[in-house]
Coordinates of C-alpha atoms in Angstrom, one line a residue:
M262 CA -149.1 77.0 15.2
S263 CA -149.9 74.3 17.8
F264 CA -147.0 71.9 18.6
L265 CA -149.1 68.7 18.5
R266 CA -152.3 68.6 16.4
L267 CA -155.0 65.9 15.9
T268 CA -157.4 66.7 13.1
D269 CA -160.5 64.4 12.7
V270 CA -158.5 61.4 14.0
T271 CA -160.7 58.3 13.8
K272 CA -160.0 54.7 14.7
F273 CA -162.1 51.7 13.7
Y274 CA -161.6 48.1 14.9
G275 CA -163.7 46.3 12.2
A276 CA -167.1 47.9 12.3
T277 CA -166.5 49.3 15.9
R278 CA -165.5 52.9 16.0
A279 CA -163.2 53.3 19.0
V280 CA -162.3 57.1 18.4
S281 CA -164.5 59.4 16.6
A282 CA -163.2 62.6 14.7
M283 CA -160.9 63.6 17.6
N284 CA -159.7 67.2 17.2
L285 CA -157.1 68.3 19.7
T286 CA -154.3 71.0 19.7
V287 CA -151.6 70.9 22.3
E288 CA -149.1 73.8 22.8
K289 CA -145.4 73.4 23.4
G290 CA -144.8 72.7 27.0
E291 CA -148.4 72.1 27.8
F292 CA -149.6 69.2 30.1
V293 CA -152.9 67.7 28.7
S294 CA -154.8 64.8 30.2
L295 CA -157.1 62.5 28.4
L296 CA -159.8 61.5 31.0
G297 CA -162.5 59.0 30.8
P298 CA -163.9 55.6 31.9
S299 CA -162.5 52.3 30.5
G300 CA -163.4 51.9 26.9
C301 CA -163.9 55.6 26.0
G302 CA -161.0 55.7 23.5
K303 CA -158.4 57.6 25.6
T304 CA -155.6 54.9 25.4
T305 CA -156.4 54.2 21.8
T306 CA -155.9 58.0 21.1
L307 CA -152.5 57.9 22.9
Q308 CA -151.4 54.9 21.0
M309 CA -152.2 56.5 17.7
I310 CA -150.1 59.6 18.8
A311 CA -147.3 57.2 19.7
G312 CA -147.6 55.3 16.4
F313 CA -148.5 51.9 18.0
E314 CA -152.0 52.0 16.4
A315 CA -152.7 52.9 12.8
V316 CA -155.1 55.9 12.2
S317 CA -158.2 54.9 10.2
S318 CA -158.7 58.4 9.0
G319 CA -157.6 62.0 10.0
R320 CA -154.2 63.5 10.5
I321 CA -151.6 63.9 13.3
E322 CA -149.0 66.7 13.1
L323 CA -146.0 67.3 15.3
A324 CA -144.2 70.7 15.0
G325 CA -145.9 71.2 11.7
K326 CA -144.8 67.8 10.3
D327 CA -147.3 65.1 9.3
I328 CA -146.5 62.0 11.4
T329 CA -149.8 60.2 10.7
H330 CA -148.3 57.2 9.1
A331 CA -144.7 57.5 10.5
K332 CA -143.4 54.4 12.3
A333 CA -143.3 54.6 16.1
N334 CA -139.5 54.4 16.3
T335 CA -139.1 57.4 14.0
R336 CA -141.3 59.8 16.1
G337 CA -138.8 60.2 18.9
L338 CA -141.5 60.4 21.5
G339 CA -140.9 59.5 25.2
I340 CA -143.4 57.0 26.7
V341 CA -144.1 55.8 30.2
F342 CA -146.3 52.7 30.3
Q343 CA -148.7 51.7 33.1
T344 CA -146.4 48.7 33.8
Y345 CA -143.2 50.8 33.6
A346 CA -141.7 48.0 31.3
L347 CA -138.2 48.1 32.9
F348 CA -135.7 45.6 32.0
P349 CA -135.3 43.3 35.1
H350 CA -131.7 42.3 34.1
M351 CA -130.4 45.8 33.8
T352 CA -129.5 48.2 36.6
V353 CA -131.3 51.6 37.0
A354 CA -128.5 53.4 35.1
D355 CA -128.6 50.9 32.2
N356 CA -132.4 51.1 32.0
V357 CA -132.2 54.8 31.7
S358 CA -129.2 54.7 29.3
F359 CA -131.0 52.2 26.9
G360 CA -132.6 54.7 24.7
L361 CA -129.4 56.7 24.3
E362 CA -127.5 53.5 23.3
M363 CA -130.1 52.8 20.7
R364 CA -129.3 56.2 19.3
K365 CA -125.6 55.4 19.3
M366 CA -124.7 58.3 21.6
P367 CA -121.0 58.3 22.7
K368 CA -120.5 56.5 26.1
S369 CA -119.2 59.6 27.9
E370 CA -122.1 61.8 26.8
R371 CA -124.5 58.9 27.8
A372 CA -123.1 58.8 31.3
E373 CA -123.6 62.5 31.8
R374 CA -127.2 62.5 30.4
V375 CA -128.1 59.5 32.7
K376 CA -126.6 61.2 35.7
Q377 CA -128.7 64.3 35.0
A378 CA -131.8 62.3 34.4
L379 CA -131.5 60.3 37.7
A380 CA -130.8 63.6 39.6
L381 CA -134.0 65.0 38.1
V382 CA -136.0 62.1 39.7
H383 CA -133.9 62.0 42.8
L384 CA -132.5 58.5 42.2
E385 CA -128.7 59.2 41.9
A386 CA -128.0 56.9 44.8
H387 CA -129.8 54.0 43.2
A388 CA -128.0 53.9 39.9
T389 CA -126.6 50.4 40.4
R390 CA -129.7 48.8 41.8
Y391 CA -132.0 46.6 39.8
P392 CA -135.8 47.1 39.4
R393 CA -136.6 44.3 41.9
E394 CA -134.7 46.2 44.5
L395 CA -136.9 49.3 44.1
S396 CA -140.3 50.4 45.5
G397 CA -143.2 51.0 43.0
G398 CA -142.7 54.8 43.3
Q399 CA -139.0 54.4 42.5
R400 CA -139.6 52.1 39.5
Q401 CA -142.0 54.8 38.2
R402 CA -139.4 57.4 38.4
V403 CA -136.9 55.2 36.6
A404 CA -139.4 54.9 33.8
L405 CA -139.9 58.6 33.8
A406 CA -136.1 59.2 33.7
R407 CA -135.7 56.7 30.8
A408 CA -138.4 58.5 28.8
L409 CA -137.0 62.0 29.5
V410 CA -133.3 61.3 29.0
I411 CA -133.7 61.2 25.2
E412 CA -135.1 64.7 25.4
P413 CA -138.4 63.8 23.5
P414 CA -140.5 66.5 21.8
V415 CA -143.6 65.0 23.5
L416 CA -143.9 62.8 26.6
L417 CA -146.8 60.3 26.6
L418 CA -147.9 58.8 29.9
D419 CA -150.3 55.8 29.9
E420 CA -151.8 55.8 33.4
P421 CA -148.3 56.0 35.0
L422 CA -149.5 56.1 38.6
S423 CA -152.3 53.5 38.5
N424 CA -150.1 50.8 40.2
L425 CA -149.2 52.9 43.2
D426 CA -151.0 53.0 46.6
A427 CA -153.3 55.9 47.3
K428 CA -150.8 57.9 49.4
L429 CA -147.8 57.4 47.1
R430 CA -150.0 58.1 44.1
E431 CA -150.9 61.5 45.5
E432 CA -147.3 62.3 46.3
M433 CA -146.2 61.3 42.8
Q434 CA -148.8 63.4 41.1
F435 CA -147.2 66.6 42.3
E436 CA -143.7 65.3 41.8
L437 CA -144.6 64.4 38.2
R438 CA -146.0 67.9 37.6
Q439 CA -142.9 69.5 39.2
I440 CA -140.6 67.5 36.9
Q441 CA -142.6 68.3 33.8
R442 CA -142.6 72.0 34.6
K443 CA -138.8 71.9 35.2
V444 CA -138.1 70.1 32.0
G445 CA -140.8 71.9 30.0
T446 CA -141.6 68.8 27.9
T447 CA -145.0 68.8 26.1
T448 CA -147.0 66.0 27.9
V449 CA -150.1 64.0 27.1
M450 CA -151.3 61.7 29.9
V451 CA -154.1 59.1 29.9
T452 CA -156.0 58.6 33.2
H453 CA -159.3 57.5 34.5
D454 CA -158.6 59.2 37.8
Q455 CA -160.5 62.6 38.0
S456 CA -158.4 64.1 40.9
E457 CA -155.2 63.2 39.1
A458 CA -156.2 64.9 35.9
M459 CA -157.6 67.9 37.6
S460 CA -154.6 68.5 39.9
I461 CA -151.7 68.4 37.5
S462 CA -153.1 69.3 34.0
D463 CA -153.2 72.5 32.1
R464 CA -156.2 71.3 30.2
V465 CA -158.4 68.2 30.4
V466 CA -159.9 66.2 27.6
V467 CA -163.0 64.4 28.8
M468 CA -163.8 61.4 26.6
E469 CA -167.0 59.3 26.4
G470 CA -167.8 56.7 23.7
G471 CA -164.8 57.6 21.6
C472 CA -165.6 61.3 21.5
A473 CA -164.1 64.3 23.2
T474 CA -167.1 65.8 24.9
Q475 CA -165.3 68.7 26.7
I476 CA -161.8 70.2 26.3
D477 CA -161.1 72.8 28.9
H478 CA -159.1 74.0 31.9
P479 CA -159.6 71.7 34.9
H480 CA -161.5 74.4 36.8
R481 CA -164.0 75.0 34.1
V482 CA -164.6 71.3 33.5
Y483 CA -165.5 70.9 37.1
E484 CA -167.5 74.1 37.5
H485 CA -169.1 74.3 34.1
P486 CA -169.6 70.7 32.8
S487 CA -171.1 70.6 29.4
T488 CA -173.0 67.2 29.8
R489 CA -174.7 65.2 32.4
F490 CA -172.0 62.6 32.0
I491 CA -169.2 65.1 32.8
S492 CA -171.0 66.6 35.8
T493 CA -171.2 63.1 37.5
F494 CA -167.9 61.6 36.2
V495 CA -165.8 64.5 37.2
G496 CA -166.7 64.8 40.9
K497 CA -170.2 64.3 42.4
A498 CA -173.3 66.3 41.4
N499 CA -176.9 66.5 42.6
L500 CA -179.1 66.5 39.4
L501 CA -182.7 67.8 39.7
N502 CA -185.2 67.8 36.9
G503 CA -186.7 71.3 36.4
R504 CA -188.4 73.5 33.9
V505 CA -187.5 77.1 33.0
T506 CA -190.3 79.5 34.0
A507 CA -188.7 82.9 32.9
S508 CA -185.5 84.2 31.4
G509 CA -183.8 87.5 31.5
A510 CA -180.7 89.3 30.3
R511 CA -178.4 87.7 32.9
S512 CA -180.3 84.8 34.5
C513 CA -183.3 82.6 34.3
H514 CA -185.7 81.1 36.8
V515 CA -186.2 77.3 37.1
A516 CA -189.0 75.5 38.8
V517 CA -187.8 72.2 40.5
G518 CA -191.1 70.8 41.9
A519 CA -192.3 73.5 44.3
L520 CA -188.8 75.1 44.5
A521 CA -188.1 78.2 42.5
V522 CA -184.4 78.8 41.7
E523 CA -182.6 81.7 40.0
V524 CA -179.7 80.5 37.8
D525 CA -176.9 82.6 36.2
D526 CA -177.7 81.2 32.7
T527 CA -179.3 82.7 29.6
A528 CA -179.1 79.8 27.2
Y529 CA -182.7 78.5 27.9
M530 CA -186.2 79.8 27.2
P531 CA -189.4 79.6 29.3
G532 CA -190.9 76.0 29.0
D533 CA -187.5 74.3 28.4
A534 CA -186.9 71.2 30.4
V535 CA -183.5 71.1 32.1
L536 CA -181.4 69.4 34.7
M537 CA -180.2 71.6 37.4
S538 CA -176.7 70.6 38.8
V539 CA -175.4 71.5 42.2
R540 CA -172.2 70.1 43.6
P541 CA -172.5 68.6 47.1
E542 CA -169.7 70.8 48.6
K543 CA -171.6 73.9 47.5
L544 CA -174.6 73.0 49.6
Q545 CA -174.7 74.2 53.2
L546 CA -176.6 72.7 56.1
V547 CA -178.5 75.3 58.2
E548 CA -181.4 75.2 60.6
A549 CA -184.6 73.8 59.4
G550 CA -186.7 76.6 57.9
R551 CA -183.6 78.8 57.2
G552 CA -182.6 77.5 53.7
R553 CA -184.0 77.2 50.3
L554 CA -185.7 73.9 51.2
D555 CA -185.8 71.5 54.2
G556 CA -184.8 67.9 54.3
Q557 CA -184.1 64.9 56.6
V558 CA -180.8 63.1 57.0
L559 CA -181.2 59.6 55.5
E560 CA -177.6 58.5 55.6
R561 CA -174.2 59.8 56.7
F562 CA -170.7 58.7 55.8
F563 CA -167.5 59.8 57.5
L564 CA -164.7 60.7 55.0
G565 CA -162.0 61.9 57.4
S566 CA -161.9 65.6 56.5
Q567 CA -165.6 65.7 55.5
W568 CA -169.0 64.2 56.2
L569 CA -171.1 63.1 53.3
Y570 CA -174.8 63.3 54.1
R571 CA -177.8 62.1 52.0
L572 CA -180.9 64.1 52.7
G573 CA -184.5 63.4 51.5
T574 CA -186.2 66.6 50.3
P575 CA -189.4 67.5 48.4
A576 CA -187.2 68.1 45.3
G577 CA -185.5 64.7 45.6
D578 CA -182.5 63.2 47.5
L579 CA -179.5 65.5 47.8
M580 CA -176.0 64.8 48.7
V581 CA -174.2 67.4 51.0
L582 CA -170.5 67.4 51.8
S583 CA -169.8 69.3 55.0
P584 CA -166.3 69.9 56.5
N585 CA -165.3 68.0 59.6
D586 CA -164.6 71.2 61.5
G587 CA -165.1 69.9 65.1
R588 CA -168.8 70.4 65.3
D589 CA -171.1 67.4 66.0
A590 CA -172.2 65.5 63.0
L591 CA -175.9 65.3 62.3
D592 CA -177.6 62.1 63.2
E593 CA -179.7 60.1 60.7
G594 CA -183.3 61.3 61.0
H595 CA -182.3 64.9 61.9
A596 CA -184.2 67.6 60.2
A597 CA -182.1 70.4 58.5
G598 CA -182.3 73.2 56.0
I599 CA -180.3 73.2 52.8
D600 CA -179.0 76.4 51.2
W601 CA -176.5 77.3 48.5
P602 CA -175.3 80.5 46.6
A603 CA -177.3 81.2 43.4
H604 CA -174.1 81.3 41.2
C605 CA -173.2 77.7 42.2
T606 CA -176.1 76.1 40.2
R607 CA -175.6 74.9 36.6
L608 CA -178.1 74.0 33.9
L609 CA -177.5 71.1 31.5
P610 CA -178.8 70.8 28.0
A611 CA -182.5 70.1 27.6
D612 CA -181.8 66.8 25.8
E613 CA -180.0 65.6 28.9
A614 CA -183.1 66.1 31.0
V615 CA -186.2 63.9 31.4
V616 CA -189.1 65.8 32.9
A617 CA -192.5 64.1 33.4

């Protein structure tokens, strides 16, 4: 039996449906991220799990118990908000201890639990400081310690890293994952940051328009997106209109303009209109005439460890990510060939494609 289960959970605000028939199971100790753009329903879903928003229809179960209509303060869940919500007049230790005090835990036991929680987030030396005396990353860790000290069955994270600068955010992603693995707390996180969700989650729930469009392991979400939206929201993708010309037992052939491509996909029949998706980093720049097709560099962008090129080709404009490996970058106007492994192409459903 799954530890946390959402069955057909739906939320209406008046006539507007914010979340539509969400079905999700989370195993004990699993780290699951709800990923999507603003307004997709991910935060509303988290708030329904927490008990801050009422469920319009459907059912939420925790460890086999129906908590759909239980009050938030009776669910015992740990929550870290985007703003951290620390008490400014309390020290770090007092902030962490607050939840234990509300549970009327004896003072001696509280002190030991607070000490352990602060050690977990490496803030033992800051116990007597106030939130205003801490950096953003330290305040985030205090909020995490406060949520974990009550030993919640589920930890809910509402974009906990969004207020940090880019470098600190990256560092905290891995620290958060290390802490979660060490403690083993079942965790559900809301984020709009694709790299954040992909790097630290066991599974990712991609949401669009209130619906969960794909629930899968991060690698599969990236390598096998189920919709056009996912292919472009989770990373970058080149999307080319095509039509299936032949299909076999293990692959099919797709015509993209004058280009013929074999794709490891057997879900389509000859004549089907499709979108062929290829990630920019899967494309390789070679000498003109040596690849699948030729193109001309229209723009280039330096990204530090990589160069991003936009090339014009007979099949349409293509983005190519090349490593900054010490070789000279291609100038705008340079002619180049473009190649890629056959297994790196993906086909998207016919109703996602528009072919003239």
